[in-house]
Short mmCIF file of C-alpha atoms and ligand atoms in Angstrom, two decimals:
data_model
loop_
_atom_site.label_atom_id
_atom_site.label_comp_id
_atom_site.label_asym_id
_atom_site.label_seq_id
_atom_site.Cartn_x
_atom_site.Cartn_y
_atom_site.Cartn_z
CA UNK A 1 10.92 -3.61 18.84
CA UNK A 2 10.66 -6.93 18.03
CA UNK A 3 9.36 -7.66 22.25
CA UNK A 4 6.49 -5.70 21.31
CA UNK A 5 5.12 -7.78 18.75
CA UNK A 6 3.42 -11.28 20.18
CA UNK A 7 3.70 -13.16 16.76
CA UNK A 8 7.54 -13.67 17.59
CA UNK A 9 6.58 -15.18 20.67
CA UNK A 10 4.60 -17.57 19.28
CA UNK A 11 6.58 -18.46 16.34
CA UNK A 12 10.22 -18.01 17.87
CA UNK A 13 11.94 -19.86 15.42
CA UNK A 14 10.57 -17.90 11.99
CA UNK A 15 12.01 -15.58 9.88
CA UNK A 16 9.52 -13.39 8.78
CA UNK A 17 10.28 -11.75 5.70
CA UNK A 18 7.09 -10.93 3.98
CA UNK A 19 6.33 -7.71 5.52
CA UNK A 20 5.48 -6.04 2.01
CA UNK A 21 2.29 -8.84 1.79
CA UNK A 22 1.42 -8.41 5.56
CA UNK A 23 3.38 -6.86 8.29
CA UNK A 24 2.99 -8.43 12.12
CA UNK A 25 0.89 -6.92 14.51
CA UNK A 26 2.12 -4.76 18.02
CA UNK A 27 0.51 -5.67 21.25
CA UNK A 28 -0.60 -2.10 20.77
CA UNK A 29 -2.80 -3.00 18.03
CA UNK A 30 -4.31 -5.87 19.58
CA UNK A 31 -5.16 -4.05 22.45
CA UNK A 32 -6.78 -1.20 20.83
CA UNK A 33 -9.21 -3.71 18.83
CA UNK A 34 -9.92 -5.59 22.04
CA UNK A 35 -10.55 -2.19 23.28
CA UNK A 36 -12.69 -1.53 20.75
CA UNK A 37 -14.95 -4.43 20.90
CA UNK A 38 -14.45 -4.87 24.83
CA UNK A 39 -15.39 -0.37 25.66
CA UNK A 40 -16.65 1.33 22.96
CA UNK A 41 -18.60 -1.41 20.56
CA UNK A 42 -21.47 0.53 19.39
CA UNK A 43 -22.02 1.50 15.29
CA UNK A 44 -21.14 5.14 14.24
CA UNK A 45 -23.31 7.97 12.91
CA UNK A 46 -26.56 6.26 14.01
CA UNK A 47 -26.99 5.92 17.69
CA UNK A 48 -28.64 8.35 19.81
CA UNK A 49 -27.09 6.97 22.80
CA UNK A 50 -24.26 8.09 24.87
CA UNK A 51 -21.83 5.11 24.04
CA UNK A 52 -22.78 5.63 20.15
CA UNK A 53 -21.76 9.20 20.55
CA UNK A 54 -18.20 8.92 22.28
CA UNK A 55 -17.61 5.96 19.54
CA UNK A 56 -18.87 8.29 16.57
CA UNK A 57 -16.31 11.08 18.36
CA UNK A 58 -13.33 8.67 18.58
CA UNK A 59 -13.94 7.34 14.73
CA UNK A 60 -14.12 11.16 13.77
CA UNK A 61 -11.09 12.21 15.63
CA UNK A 62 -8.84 9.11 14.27
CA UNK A 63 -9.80 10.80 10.90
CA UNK A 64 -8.35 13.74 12.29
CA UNK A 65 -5.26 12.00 13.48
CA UNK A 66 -4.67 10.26 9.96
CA UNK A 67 -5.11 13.54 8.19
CA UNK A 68 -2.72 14.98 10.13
CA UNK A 69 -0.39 11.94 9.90
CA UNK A 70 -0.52 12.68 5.71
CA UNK A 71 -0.75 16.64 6.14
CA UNK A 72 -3.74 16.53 4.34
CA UNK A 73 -5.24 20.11 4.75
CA UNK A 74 -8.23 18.56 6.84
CA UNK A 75 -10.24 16.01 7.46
CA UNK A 76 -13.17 15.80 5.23
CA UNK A 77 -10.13 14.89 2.67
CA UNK A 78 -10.19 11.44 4.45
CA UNK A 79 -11.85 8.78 3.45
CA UNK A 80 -12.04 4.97 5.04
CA UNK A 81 -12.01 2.38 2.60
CA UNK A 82 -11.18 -1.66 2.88
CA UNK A 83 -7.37 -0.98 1.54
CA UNK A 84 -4.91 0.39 -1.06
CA UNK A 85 -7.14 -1.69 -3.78
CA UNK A 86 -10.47 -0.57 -2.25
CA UNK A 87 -9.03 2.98 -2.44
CA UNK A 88 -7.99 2.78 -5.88
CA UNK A 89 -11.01 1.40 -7.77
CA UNK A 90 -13.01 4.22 -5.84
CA UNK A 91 -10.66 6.75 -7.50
CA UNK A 92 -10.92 4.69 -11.08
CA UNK A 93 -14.79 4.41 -10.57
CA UNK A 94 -15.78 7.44 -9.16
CA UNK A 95 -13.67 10.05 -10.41
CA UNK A 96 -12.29 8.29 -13.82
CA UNK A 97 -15.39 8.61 -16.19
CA UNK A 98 -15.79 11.68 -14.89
CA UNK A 99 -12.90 13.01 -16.09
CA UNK A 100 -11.63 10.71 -18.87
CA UNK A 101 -12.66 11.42 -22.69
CA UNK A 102 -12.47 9.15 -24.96
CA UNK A 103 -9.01 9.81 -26.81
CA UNK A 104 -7.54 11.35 -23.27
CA UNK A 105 -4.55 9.93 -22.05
CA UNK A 106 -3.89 7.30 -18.52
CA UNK A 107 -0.06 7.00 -17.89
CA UNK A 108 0.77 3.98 -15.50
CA UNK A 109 4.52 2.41 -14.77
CA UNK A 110 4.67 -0.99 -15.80
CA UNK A 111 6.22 -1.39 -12.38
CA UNK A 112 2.58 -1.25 -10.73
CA UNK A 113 1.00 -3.49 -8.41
CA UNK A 114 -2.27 -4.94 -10.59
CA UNK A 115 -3.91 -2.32 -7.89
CA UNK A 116 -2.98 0.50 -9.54
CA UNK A 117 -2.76 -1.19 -13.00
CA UNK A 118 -5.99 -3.17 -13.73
CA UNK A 119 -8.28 -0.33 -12.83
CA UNK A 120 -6.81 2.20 -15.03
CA UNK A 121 -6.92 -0.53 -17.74
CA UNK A 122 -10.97 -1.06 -17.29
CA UNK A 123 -11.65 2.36 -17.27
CA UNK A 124 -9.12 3.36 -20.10
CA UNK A 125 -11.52 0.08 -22.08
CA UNK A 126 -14.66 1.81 -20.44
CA UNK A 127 -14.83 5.10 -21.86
CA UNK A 128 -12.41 4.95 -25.18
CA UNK A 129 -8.98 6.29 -23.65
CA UNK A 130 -5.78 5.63 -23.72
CA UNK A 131 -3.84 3.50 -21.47
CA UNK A 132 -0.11 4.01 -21.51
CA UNK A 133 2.50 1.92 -19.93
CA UNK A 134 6.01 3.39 -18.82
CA UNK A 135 8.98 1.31 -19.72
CA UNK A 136 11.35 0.19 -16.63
CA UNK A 137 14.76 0.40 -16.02
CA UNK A 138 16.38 -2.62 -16.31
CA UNK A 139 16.73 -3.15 -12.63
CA UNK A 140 12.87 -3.23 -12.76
CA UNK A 141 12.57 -0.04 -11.40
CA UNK A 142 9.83 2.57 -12.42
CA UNK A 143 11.88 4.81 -14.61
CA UNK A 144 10.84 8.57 -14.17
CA UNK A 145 12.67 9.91 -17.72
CA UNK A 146 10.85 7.29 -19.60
CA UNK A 147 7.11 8.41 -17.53
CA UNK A 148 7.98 12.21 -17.90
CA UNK A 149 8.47 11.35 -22.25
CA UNK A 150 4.90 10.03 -21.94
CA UNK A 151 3.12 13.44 -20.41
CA UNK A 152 1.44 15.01 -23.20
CA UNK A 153 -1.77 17.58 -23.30
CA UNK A 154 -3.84 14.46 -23.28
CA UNK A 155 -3.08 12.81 -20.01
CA UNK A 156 -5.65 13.06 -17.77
CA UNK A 157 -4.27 10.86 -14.90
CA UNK A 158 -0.64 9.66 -14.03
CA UNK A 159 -0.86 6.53 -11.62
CA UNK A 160 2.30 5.54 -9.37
CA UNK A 161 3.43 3.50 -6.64
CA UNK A 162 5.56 5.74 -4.43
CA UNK A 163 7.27 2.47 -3.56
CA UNK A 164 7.22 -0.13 -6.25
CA UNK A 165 6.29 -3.76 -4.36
CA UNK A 166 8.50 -6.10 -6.48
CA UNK A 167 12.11 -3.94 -6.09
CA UNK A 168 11.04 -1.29 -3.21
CA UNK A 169 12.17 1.39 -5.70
CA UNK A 170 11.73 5.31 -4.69
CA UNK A 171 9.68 7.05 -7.42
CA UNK A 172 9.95 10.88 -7.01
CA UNK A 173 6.68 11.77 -7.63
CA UNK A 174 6.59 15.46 -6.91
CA UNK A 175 8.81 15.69 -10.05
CA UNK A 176 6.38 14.09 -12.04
CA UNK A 177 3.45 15.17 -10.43
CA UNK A 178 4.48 18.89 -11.60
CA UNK A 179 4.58 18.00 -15.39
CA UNK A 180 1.69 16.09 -14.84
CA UNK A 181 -0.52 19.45 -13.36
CA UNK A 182 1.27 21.64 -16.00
CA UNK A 183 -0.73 19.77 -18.31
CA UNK A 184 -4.37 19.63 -16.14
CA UNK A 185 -3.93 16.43 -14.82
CA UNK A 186 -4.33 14.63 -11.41
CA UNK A 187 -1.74 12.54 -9.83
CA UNK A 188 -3.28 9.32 -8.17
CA UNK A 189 -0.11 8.02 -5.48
CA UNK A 190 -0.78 4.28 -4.43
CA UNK A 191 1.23 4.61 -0.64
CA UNK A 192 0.79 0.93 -0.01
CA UNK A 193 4.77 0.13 0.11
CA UNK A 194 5.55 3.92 0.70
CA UNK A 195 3.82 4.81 4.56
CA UNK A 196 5.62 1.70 6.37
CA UNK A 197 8.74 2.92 5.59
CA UNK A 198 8.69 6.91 5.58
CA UNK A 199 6.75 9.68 6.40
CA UNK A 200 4.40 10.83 4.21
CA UNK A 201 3.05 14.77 3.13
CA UNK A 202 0.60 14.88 0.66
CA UNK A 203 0.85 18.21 -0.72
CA UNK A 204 4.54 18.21 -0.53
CA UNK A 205 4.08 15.35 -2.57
CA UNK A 206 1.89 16.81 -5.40
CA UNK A 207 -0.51 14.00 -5.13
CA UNK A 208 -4.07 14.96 -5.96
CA UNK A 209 -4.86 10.98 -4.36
CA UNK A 210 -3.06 9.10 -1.94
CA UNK A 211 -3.97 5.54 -1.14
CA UNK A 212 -2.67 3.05 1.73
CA UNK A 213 -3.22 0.08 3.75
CA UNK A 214 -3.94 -0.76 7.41
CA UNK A 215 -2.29 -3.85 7.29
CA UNK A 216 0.87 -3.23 5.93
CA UNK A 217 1.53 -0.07 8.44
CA UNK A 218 1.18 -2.85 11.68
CA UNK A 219 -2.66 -2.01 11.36
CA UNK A 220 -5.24 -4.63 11.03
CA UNK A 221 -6.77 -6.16 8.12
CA UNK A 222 -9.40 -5.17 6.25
CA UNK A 223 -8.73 -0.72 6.58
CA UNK A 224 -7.41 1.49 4.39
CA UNK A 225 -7.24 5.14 3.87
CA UNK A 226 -7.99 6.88 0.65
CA UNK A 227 -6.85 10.46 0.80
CA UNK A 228 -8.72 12.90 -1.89
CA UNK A 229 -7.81 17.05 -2.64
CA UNK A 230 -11.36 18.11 -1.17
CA UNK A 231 -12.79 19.87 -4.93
CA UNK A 232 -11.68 16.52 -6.38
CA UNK A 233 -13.90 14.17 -4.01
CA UNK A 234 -16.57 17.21 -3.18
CA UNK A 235 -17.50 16.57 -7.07
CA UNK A 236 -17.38 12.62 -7.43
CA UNK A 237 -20.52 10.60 -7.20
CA UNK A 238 -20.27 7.94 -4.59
CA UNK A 239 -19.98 3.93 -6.17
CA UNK A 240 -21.29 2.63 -3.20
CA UNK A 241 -25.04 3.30 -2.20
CA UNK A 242 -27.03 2.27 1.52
CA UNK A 243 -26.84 3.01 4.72
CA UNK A 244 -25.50 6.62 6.31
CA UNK A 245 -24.03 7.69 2.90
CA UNK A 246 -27.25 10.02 2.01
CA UNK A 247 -28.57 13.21 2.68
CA UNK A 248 -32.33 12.61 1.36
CA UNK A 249 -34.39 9.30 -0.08
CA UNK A 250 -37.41 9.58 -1.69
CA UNK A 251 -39.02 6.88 -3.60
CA UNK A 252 -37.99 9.11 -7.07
CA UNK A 253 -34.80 10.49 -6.21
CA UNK A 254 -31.65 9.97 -3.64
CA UNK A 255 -29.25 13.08 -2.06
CA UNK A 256 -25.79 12.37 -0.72
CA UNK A 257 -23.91 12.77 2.67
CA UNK A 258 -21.22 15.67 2.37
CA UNK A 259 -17.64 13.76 2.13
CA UNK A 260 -16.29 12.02 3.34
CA UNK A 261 -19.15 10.30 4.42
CA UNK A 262 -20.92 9.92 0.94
CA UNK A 263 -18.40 7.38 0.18
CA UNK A 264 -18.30 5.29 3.37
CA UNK A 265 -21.89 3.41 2.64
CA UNK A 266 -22.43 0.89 5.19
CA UNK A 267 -21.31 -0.01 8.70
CA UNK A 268 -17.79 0.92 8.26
CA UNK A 269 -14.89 -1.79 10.09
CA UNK A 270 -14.73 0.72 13.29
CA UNK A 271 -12.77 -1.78 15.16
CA UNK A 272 -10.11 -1.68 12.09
CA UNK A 273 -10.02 2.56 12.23
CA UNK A 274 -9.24 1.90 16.21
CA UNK A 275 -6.24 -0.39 15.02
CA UNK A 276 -5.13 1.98 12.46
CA UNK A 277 -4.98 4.45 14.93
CA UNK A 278 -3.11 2.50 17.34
CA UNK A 279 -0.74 1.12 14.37
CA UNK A 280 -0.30 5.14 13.02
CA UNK A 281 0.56 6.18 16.65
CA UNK A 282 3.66 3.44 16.90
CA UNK A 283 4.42 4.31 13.45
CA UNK A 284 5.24 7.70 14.26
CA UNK A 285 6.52 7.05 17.58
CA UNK A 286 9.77 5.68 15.20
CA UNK A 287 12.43 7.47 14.52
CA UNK A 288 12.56 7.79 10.46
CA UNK A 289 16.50 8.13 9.73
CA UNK A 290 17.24 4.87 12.36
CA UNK A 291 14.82 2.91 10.64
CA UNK A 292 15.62 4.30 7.57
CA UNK A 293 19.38 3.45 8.75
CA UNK A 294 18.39 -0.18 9.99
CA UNK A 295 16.49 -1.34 6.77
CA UNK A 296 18.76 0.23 4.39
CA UNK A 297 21.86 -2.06 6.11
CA UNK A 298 19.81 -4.76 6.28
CA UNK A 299 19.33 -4.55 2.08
CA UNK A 300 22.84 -4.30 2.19
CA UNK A 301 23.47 -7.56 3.89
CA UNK A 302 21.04 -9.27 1.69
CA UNK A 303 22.35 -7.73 -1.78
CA UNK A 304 26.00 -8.76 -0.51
CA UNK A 305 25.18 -12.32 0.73
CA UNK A 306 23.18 -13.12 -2.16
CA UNK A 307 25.98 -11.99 -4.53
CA UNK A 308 28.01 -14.22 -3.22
CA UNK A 309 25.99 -17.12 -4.29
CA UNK A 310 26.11 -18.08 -7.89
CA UNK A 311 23.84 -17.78 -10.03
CA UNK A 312 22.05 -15.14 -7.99
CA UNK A 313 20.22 -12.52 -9.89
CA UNK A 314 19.07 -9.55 -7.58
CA UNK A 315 16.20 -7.01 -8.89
CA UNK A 316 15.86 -3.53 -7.71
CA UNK A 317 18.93 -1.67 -6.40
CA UNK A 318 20.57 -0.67 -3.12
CA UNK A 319 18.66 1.87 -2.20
CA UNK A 320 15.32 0.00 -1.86
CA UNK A 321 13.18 0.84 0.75
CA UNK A 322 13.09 -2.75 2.90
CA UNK A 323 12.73 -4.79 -0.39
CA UNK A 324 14.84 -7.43 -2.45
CA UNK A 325 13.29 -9.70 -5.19
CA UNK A 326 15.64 -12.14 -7.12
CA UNK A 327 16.33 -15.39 -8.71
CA UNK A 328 18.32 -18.63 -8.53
CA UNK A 329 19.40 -19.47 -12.21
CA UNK A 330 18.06 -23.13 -12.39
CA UNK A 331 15.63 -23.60 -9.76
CA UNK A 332 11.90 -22.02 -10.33
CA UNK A 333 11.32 -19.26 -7.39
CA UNK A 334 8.60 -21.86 -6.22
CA UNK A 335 10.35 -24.38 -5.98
CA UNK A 336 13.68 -21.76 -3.68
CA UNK A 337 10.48 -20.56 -1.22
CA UNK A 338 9.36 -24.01 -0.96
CA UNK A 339 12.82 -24.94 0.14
CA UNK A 340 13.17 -21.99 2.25
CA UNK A 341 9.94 -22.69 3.80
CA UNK A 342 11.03 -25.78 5.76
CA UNK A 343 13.99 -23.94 7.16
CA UNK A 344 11.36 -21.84 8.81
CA UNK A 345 11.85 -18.95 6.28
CA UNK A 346 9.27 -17.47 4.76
CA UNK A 347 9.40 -14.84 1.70
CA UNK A 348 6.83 -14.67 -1.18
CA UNK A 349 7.85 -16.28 -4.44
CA UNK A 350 5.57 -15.31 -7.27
CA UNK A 351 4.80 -12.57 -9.73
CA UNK A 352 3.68 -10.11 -6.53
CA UNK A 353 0.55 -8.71 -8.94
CA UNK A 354 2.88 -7.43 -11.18
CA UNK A 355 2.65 -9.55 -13.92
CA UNK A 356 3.58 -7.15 -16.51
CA UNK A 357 7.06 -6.20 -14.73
CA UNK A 358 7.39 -9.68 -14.75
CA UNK A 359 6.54 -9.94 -18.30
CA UNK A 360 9.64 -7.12 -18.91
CA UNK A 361 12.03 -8.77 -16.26
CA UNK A 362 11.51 -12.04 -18.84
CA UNK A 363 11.17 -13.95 -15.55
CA UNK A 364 7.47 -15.51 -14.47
CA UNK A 365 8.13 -14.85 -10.58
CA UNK A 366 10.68 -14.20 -8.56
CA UNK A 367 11.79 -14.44 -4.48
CA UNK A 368 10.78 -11.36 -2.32
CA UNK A 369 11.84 -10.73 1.20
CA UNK A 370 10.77 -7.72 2.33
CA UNK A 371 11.61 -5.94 5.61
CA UNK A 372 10.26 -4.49 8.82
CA UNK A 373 11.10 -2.60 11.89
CA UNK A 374 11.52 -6.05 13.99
CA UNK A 375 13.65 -7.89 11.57
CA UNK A 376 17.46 -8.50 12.09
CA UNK A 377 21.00 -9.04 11.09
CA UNK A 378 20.17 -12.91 12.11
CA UNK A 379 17.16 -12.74 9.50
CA UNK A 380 19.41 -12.22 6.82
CA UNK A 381 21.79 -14.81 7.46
CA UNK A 382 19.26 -17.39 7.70
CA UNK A 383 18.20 -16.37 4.41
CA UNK A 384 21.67 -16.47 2.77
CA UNK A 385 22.14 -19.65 4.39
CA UNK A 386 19.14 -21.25 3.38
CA UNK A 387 19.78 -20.24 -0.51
CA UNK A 388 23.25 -20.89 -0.25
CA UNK A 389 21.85 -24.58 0.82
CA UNK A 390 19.16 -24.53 -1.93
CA UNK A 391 21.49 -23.97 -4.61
CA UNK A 392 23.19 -27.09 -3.35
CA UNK A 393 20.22 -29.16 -2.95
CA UNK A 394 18.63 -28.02 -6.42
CA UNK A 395 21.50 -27.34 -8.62
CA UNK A 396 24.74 -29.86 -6.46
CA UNK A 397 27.88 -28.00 -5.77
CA UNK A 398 30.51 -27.27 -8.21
N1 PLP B 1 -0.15 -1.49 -4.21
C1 PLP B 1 1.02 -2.00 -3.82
C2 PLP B 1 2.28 -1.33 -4.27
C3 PLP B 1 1.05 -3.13 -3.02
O1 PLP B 1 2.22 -3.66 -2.65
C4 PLP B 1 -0.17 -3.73 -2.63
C5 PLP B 1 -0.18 -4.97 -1.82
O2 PLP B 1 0.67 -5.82 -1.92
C6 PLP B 1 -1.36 -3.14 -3.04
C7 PLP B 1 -1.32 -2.02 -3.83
C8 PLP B 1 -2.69 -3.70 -2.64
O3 PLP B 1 -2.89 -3.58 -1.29
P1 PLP B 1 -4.14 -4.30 -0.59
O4 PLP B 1 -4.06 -5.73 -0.98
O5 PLP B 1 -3.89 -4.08 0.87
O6 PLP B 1 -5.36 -3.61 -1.08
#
């Protein structure tokens, strides 16, 4: 897999293990934006050309291929957006004062990415509701008891990452998700660290909205998918107003585009659906349980290699999906990726826009490396090396 990816090529010598910030790209991808820009460059929805046709036909169909990819019940419940945080303010903006009272009830994990945290704040500020925060287990994990004790009459929306980005924790959601509609509320998923690591179904899931990334599925930059239940987004006014998003202007009064269109205002980033497409099509050209397999021994490896070292403190558990956070006792997580850094490893050290997790953990940051399909056995021994080597530099050996 790895052979099919040209970033190794030109950086043979670096572990990459920051996948959950940015995965590498497949020659696959590349080619299909080159195609893009190269065949078919010509805007969508606007042209009355031939070219602007076949490229409003191929946009159209890859929103029939990532509906399908989610088994969402069509297309029209697909929308394009910039990204996971793109999709989720649209949700918060859109939907949220239309549905949340003052008094009502927003139920979050304090295990969420500021993505799915910071909106749900501002609108909870915004129209008088209540914003409530799930305690974690002490692993860090989103803890589904201690969510399901906060569903009462008054919750209007329960927020979760699928996958949490600091520990890579499974949330099961469809549990949830049923309390949740047994009270009248929606369920908003946020897929970003979920979809590069398992398949996805929407309705199995219970999710009402389903957000995710290009870039983190081997896509390109600057995409993202925001998947709505059609009566949900069929009522919500669009946030963003312009170009190809209307039905009628008049100098008094405006009319909007059916969906998914009356949210797509703009020139959309074409040559990022073409990527996504390309980047969805080797995504599902994997076979789940091996990678599912591969990343969960590579956790393994990590978890046991960094146990070894004292002073270690690992986040999460073993069953996360292609994620380990943790500490060095002594030496600020900065300072470890710093170190780690000039033996060509790189990991992200920080709070991961999780601040309040942090603020639980009673830690301001810790180390992440996060996995992918190319990574290897040898990736996690360079890592264990390298901290075993930190801890020497930073702390001496005793
Ligand atoms: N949610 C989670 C769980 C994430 O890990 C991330 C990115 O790290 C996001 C949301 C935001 O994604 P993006 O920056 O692509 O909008």
């Amino acid at each position: 897999m790895r052979e099919q990816f040209p970033f190794f090529a030109a950086h043979p010598d670096l572990v990459y293990l920051d996948s959950a910030a940015t995965s590498q790209k497949p020659q696959v991808v590349l080619n299909a934006l080159q195609d893009y820009y190269v065949n078919e460059n010509a805007n969508v929805h606007r042209g009355l050309y031939r070219l602007a046709f076949a490229t409003t036909e191929r946009y159209e169909a890859i929103r029939q291929q990532v509906a399908a990819f989610l088994n969402a019940a069509q297309a029209e419940e697909i929308v394009f957006t910039r990204g996971t945080t793109d999709s989720l303010n649209l949700v918060a903006q859109s939907f949220g004062p239309q549905t949340v009272r003052a008094g009502d009830e927003i139920l979050v994990s304090a295990a969420e990415h500021h993505s799915n945290f910071i909106p749900w704040q501002q609108l909870a500020v915004r129209v008088g509701a209540k914003f409530v925060v799930a305690p974690v287990t002490a692993t860090g994990d989103t803890d589904p008891a201690a969510v399901a004790k906060l569903i009462t009459p008054r919750t209007r929306i329960l927020a979760l990452a699928q996958v949490t980005n600091v520990t890579g924790g499974l949330v099961p959601v469809r549990q949830l998700a049923d309390l949740v509609h047994a009270v009248g509320g929606v369920v908003v998923v946020d897929g970003a660290q979920s979809v590069p690591h398992m398949p996805v179904d929407v309705q199995a899931l219970g999710a009402d909205f389903f957000a995710f990334s290009g870039h983190k599925v081997y896509g390109p930059t600057g995409i993202g998918v925001l998947y709505g239940r059609l009566p949900l987004l069929d009522a919500m006014p669009p946030v963003q107003f312009g170009g190809e998003m209307i039905d009628e202007v008049t100098d008094v009064r405006s009319t909007w585009a059916p969906v998914p269109l009356k949210f797509e205002a703009g020139t959309p980033n074409i040559a990022g659906v073409y990527g996504l497409s390309a980047a969805l099509t080797f995504l599902q050209a994997q076979d789940w349980s091996t990678v599912r397999a591969r990343e969960f021994q590579l956790v393994t490896a990590l978890r046991t290699g960094l146990t070894q070292i004292p002073g270690v403190q690992l986040y999460g558990t073993a069953n996360s999906l292609g994620i380990v956070s943790f500490t060095l006792t002594g030496v600020h997580p900065h300072d470890l990726a710093t170190f780690l850094d000039e033996q060509a490893v790189a990991v992200r050290a920080g709070h991961h826009c999780a601040q309040p997790l942090m603020a639980r953990l009673g830690v301001p940051a810790t180390v992440r490396a996060s996995f992918a399909g190319y990574n290897t056995p040898a990736d996690v021994a360079r890592l264990v090396a390298a901290v075993a080597e930190a801890r020497g530099y930073f702390l001496g050996t005793d």
